[in-house]
Coordinates of C-alpha atoms in Angstrom, one line a residue:
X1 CA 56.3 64.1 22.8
X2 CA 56.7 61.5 20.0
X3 CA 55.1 59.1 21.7
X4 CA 52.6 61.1 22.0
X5 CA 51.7 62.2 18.2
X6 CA 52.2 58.6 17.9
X7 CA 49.4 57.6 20.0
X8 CA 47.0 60.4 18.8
X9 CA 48.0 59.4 15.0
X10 CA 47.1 55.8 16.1
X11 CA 43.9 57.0 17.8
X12 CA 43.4 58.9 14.5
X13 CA 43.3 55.8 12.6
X14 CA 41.3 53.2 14.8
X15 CA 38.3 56.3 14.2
X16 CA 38.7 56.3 11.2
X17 CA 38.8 52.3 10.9
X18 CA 35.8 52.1 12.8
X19 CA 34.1 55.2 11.0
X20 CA 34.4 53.3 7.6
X21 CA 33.3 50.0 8.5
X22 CA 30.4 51.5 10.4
X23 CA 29.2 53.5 7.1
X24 CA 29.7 50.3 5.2
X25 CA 27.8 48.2 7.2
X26 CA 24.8 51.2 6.6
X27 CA 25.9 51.2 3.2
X28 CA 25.1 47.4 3.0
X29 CA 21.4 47.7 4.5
X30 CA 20.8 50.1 1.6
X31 CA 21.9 47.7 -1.3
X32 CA 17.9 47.5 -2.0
X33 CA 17.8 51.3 -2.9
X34 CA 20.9 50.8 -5.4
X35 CA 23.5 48.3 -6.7
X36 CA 26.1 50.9 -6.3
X37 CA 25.8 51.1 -2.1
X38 CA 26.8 47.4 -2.6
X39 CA 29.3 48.0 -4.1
X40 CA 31.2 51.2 -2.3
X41 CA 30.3 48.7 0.8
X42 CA 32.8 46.1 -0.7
X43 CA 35.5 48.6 -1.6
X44 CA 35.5 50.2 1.7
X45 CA 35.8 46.6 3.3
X46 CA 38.4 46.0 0.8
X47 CA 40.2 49.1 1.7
X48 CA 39.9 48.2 5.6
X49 CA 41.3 44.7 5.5
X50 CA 44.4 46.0 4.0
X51 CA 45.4 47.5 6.7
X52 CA 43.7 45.1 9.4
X53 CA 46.3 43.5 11.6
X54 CA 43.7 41.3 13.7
X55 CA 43.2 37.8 11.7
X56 CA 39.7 37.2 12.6
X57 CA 38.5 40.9 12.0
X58 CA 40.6 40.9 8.5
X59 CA 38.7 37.7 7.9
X60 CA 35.6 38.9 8.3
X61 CA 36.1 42.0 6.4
X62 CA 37.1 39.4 3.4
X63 CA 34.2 37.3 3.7
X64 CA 32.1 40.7 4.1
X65 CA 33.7 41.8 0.7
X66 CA 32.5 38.4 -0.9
X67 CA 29.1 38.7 0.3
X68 CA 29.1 42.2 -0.7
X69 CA 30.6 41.8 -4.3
X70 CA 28.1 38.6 -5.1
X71 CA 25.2 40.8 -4.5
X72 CA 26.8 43.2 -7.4
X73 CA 27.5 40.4 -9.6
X74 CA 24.2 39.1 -9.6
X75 CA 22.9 42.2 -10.8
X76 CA 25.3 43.1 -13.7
X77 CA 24.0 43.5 -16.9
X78 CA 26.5 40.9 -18.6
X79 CA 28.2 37.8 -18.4
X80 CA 31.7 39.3 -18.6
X81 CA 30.9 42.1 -15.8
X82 CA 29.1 38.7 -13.9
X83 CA 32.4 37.0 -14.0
X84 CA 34.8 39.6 -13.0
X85 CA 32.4 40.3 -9.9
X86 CA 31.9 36.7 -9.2
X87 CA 36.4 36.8 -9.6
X88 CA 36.4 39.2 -7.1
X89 CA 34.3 37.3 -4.9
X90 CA 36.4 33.9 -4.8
X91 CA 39.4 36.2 -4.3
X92 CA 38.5 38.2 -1.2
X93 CA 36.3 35.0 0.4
X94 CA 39.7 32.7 0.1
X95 CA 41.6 35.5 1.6
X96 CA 39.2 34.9 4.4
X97 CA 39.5 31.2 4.4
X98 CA 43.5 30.7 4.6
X99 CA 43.2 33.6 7.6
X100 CA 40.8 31.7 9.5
X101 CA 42.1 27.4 8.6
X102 CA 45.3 26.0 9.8
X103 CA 45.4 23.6 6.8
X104 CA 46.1 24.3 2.6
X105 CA 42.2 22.7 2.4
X106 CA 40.8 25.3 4.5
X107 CA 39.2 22.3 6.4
X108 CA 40.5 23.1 10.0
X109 CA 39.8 26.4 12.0
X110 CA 41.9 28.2 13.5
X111 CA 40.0 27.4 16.5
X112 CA 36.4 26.4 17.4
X113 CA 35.8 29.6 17.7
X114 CA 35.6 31.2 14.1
X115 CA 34.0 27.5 12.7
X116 CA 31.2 29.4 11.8
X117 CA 33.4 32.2 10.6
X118 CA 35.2 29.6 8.3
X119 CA 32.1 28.0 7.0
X120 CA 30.8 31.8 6.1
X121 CA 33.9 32.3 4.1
X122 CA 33.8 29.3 1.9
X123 CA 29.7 29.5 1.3
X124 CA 30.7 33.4 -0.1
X125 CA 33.4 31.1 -2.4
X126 CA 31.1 28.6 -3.4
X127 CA 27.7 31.0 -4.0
X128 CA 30.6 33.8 -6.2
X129 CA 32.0 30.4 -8.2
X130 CA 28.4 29.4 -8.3
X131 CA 27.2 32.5 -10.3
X132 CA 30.6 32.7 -12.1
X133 CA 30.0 28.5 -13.8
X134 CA 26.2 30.2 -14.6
X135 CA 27.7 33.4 -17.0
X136 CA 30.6 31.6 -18.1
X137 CA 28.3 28.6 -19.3
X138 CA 27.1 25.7 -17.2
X139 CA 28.8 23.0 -19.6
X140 CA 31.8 25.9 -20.0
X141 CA 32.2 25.7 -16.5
X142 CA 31.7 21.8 -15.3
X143 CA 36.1 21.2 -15.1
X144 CA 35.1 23.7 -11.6
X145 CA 31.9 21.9 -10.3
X146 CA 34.5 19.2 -7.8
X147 CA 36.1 22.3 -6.6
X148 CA 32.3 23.8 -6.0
X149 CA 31.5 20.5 -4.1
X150 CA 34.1 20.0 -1.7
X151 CA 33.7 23.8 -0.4
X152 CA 30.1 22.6 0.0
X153 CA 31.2 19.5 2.1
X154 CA 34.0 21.4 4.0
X155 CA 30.9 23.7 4.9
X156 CA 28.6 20.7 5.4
X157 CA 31.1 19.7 8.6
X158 CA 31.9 23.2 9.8
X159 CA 28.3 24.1 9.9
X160 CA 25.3 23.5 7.8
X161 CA 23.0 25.4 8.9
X162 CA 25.1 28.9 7.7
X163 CA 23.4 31.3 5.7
X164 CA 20.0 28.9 6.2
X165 CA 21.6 25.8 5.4
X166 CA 23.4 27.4 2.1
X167 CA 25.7 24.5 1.4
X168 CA 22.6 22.6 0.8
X169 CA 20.7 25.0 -1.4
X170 CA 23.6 25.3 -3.5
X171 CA 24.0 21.8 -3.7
X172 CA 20.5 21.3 -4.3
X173 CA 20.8 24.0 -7.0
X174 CA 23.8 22.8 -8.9
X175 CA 22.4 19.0 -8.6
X176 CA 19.6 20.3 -10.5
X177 CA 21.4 22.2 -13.3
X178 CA 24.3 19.7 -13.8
X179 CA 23.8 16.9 -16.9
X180 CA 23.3 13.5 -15.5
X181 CA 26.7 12.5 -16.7
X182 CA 28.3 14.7 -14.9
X183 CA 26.4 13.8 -11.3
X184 CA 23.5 15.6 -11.5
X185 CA 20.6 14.6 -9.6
X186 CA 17.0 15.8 -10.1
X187 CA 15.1 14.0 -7.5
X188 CA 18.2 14.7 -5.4
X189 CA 17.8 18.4 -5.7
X190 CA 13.8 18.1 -4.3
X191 CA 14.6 15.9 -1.7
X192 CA 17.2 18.6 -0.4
X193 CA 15.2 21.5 -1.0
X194 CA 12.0 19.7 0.3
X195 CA 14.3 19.0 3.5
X196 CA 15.8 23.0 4.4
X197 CA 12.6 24.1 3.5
X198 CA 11.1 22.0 6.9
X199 CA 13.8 23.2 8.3
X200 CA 13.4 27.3 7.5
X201 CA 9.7 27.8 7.7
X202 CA 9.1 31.0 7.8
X203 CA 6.1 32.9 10.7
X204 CA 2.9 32.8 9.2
X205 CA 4.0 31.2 5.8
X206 CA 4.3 27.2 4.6
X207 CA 7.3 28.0 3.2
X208 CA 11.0 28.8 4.0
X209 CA 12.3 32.0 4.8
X210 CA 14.4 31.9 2.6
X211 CA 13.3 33.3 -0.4
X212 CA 15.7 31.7 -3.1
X213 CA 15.4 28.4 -1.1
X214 CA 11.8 28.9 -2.4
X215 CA 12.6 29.6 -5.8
X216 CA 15.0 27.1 -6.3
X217 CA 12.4 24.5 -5.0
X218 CA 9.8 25.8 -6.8
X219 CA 11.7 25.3 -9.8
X220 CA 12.8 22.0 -9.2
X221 CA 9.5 21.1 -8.1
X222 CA 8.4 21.8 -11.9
X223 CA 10.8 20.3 -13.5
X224 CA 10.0 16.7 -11.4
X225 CA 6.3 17.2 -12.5
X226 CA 5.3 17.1 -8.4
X227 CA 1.7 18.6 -8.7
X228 CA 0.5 19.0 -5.3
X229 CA 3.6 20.2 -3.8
X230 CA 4.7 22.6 -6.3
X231 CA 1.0 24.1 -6.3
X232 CA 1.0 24.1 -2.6
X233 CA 4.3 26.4 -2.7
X234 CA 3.6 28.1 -5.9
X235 CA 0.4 29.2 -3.3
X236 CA 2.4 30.3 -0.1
X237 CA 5.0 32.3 -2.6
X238 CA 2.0 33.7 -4.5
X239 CA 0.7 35.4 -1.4
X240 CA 4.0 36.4 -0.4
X241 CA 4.8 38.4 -3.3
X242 CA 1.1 40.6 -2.4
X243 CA 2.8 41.0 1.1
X244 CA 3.0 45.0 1.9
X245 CA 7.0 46.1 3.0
X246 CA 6.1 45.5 6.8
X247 CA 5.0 41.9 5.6
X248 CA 8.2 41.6 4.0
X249 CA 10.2 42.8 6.9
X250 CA 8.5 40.6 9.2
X251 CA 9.5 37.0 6.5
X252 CA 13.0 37.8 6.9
X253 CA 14.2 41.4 8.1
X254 CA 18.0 40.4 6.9
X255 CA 17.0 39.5 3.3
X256 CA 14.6 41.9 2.2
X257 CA 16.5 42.9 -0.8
X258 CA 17.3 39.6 -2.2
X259 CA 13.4 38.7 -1.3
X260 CA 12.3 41.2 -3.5
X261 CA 14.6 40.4 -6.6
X262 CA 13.2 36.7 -6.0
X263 CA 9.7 37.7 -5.7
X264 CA 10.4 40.0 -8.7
X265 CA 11.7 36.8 -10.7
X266 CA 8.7 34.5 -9.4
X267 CA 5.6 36.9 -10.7
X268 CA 7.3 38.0 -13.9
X269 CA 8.4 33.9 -14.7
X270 CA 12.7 35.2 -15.2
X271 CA 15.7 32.8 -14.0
X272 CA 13.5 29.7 -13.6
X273 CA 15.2 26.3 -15.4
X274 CA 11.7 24.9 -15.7
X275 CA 8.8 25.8 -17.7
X276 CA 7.3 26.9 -14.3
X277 CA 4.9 29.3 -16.0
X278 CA 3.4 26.5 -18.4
X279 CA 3.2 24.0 -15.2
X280 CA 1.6 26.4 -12.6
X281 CA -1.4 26.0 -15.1
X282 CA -2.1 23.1 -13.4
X283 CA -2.8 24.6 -10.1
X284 CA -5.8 26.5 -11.9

């Protein structure tokens, strides 16, 4: 008989398990409709790992939790809500990364297997410190930007083409932000962008589809003074951000949220480094 309640108990929980990570994961493709589905998403990962005994699925939930909680911090209103996201972020994805490496660097899988699964965990890191160094303070934050590197080069030989080759866009991103003294590269940051973008094009578009791929280029594009190809781009996004919702969809059906927010950024001139509003004059 004990056996018995114990197995309906256990059947009780798995339900429930599988209940709450399915709501999540609906919760997640609502983010778009409000910050707040986001974030429930993340706590009810959070809540679901803890009791996860399988290493891989934990894992996941972890890195789900990053990705979830970056999307939050992104869109908090201040730096010190930005940074305690973007805390939270690091946290859950290096929970993630020492379940799923064999090694203190997080360099070797467990197994072949969950590469991919490793290299998801520390592009969540990297992207949450990423965003943390930008509301903290770029020069505030430079003691952190070798830590931010290697992640991007343990991604880099786990698997670069994750998240639409992520470890380079965010490489690309910080090489453009960074002081000179410090390693940053301008015409470093094109040539990378200029390179994933090839690699992303998006159906019926010159560009990738990857929306902040496209920003970020764009962006750097301005700031290196390259005419035709940031008016050629400044073009492609231009039509992009008249696209209707199916339009959208069909660019990239995983991202529409984030697409938007970029788009959003792109017509009204916000989060750019460069004077991109002064230079797309020149496409006139």
């Amino acid at each position: 008989m004990k056996k018995q309640l114990l197995s309906l108990a256990l059947g009780a929980v798995l339900a429930f398990g599988a209940y709450a990570n399915e709501e999540a994961a609906q919760l997640w493709t609502k983010r778009g409709e409000t910050t707040a589905n986001a974030l429930t998403a993340a706590n009810m990962v959070r809540d679901l790992a803890a009791t996860e005994q399988n290493a891989v699925v934990k894992a996941d939930l972890k890195t789900r939790e990053a990705e979830y909680i970056y999307f939050v911090g992104v869109r908090e209103g201040s730096n010190e809500s930005k940074m305690k996201a973007h805390v939270r972020g690091q946290d859950a994805a290096q929970a993630a990364v020492k379940l799923l490496a064999k090694d203190n660097s997080g360099k070797q899988p467990t197994s072949a297997e969950v590469a991919v699964n490793l290299a998801r965990a520390h592009y969540f890191f990297a992207i949450n410190l990423g965003k943390w160094g930008e509301a903290n303070g770029v020069l505030a934050s430079l003691g952190r930007w070798p830590e931010l590197r290697d992640r991007l080069d343990i991604i880099d030989s786990l698997d670069a083409t994750v998240e639409d080759f992520g470890a380079t866009r965010t490489r690309a991103r910080a090489l453009h932000k960074l002081p000179g003294f410090v390693g940053g590269d301008k015409d470093k940051s094109e040539q990378l962008l200029a390179e994933i973008s090839e690699k992303t094009l998006a159906d019926g578009y010159a560009i990738s589809r990857n929306s902040t791929t496209v920003f970020f280029y764009l962006d750097i594009l301005a700031e290196n003074k390259n005419t035709s190809a940031f008016c050629a781009v400044f073009a492609e996004f231009t039509k992009l951000s008249e696209a209707s919702d199916a339009d959208l969809a069909a660019y990239n059906a995983v991202s529409v949220p984030e697409s938007m927010t970029d788009l959003d950024n792109f017509v009204n001139f916000r989060d750019f480094e460069s004077k991109v509003e002064k230079f797309a004059k020149r496409c006139n």
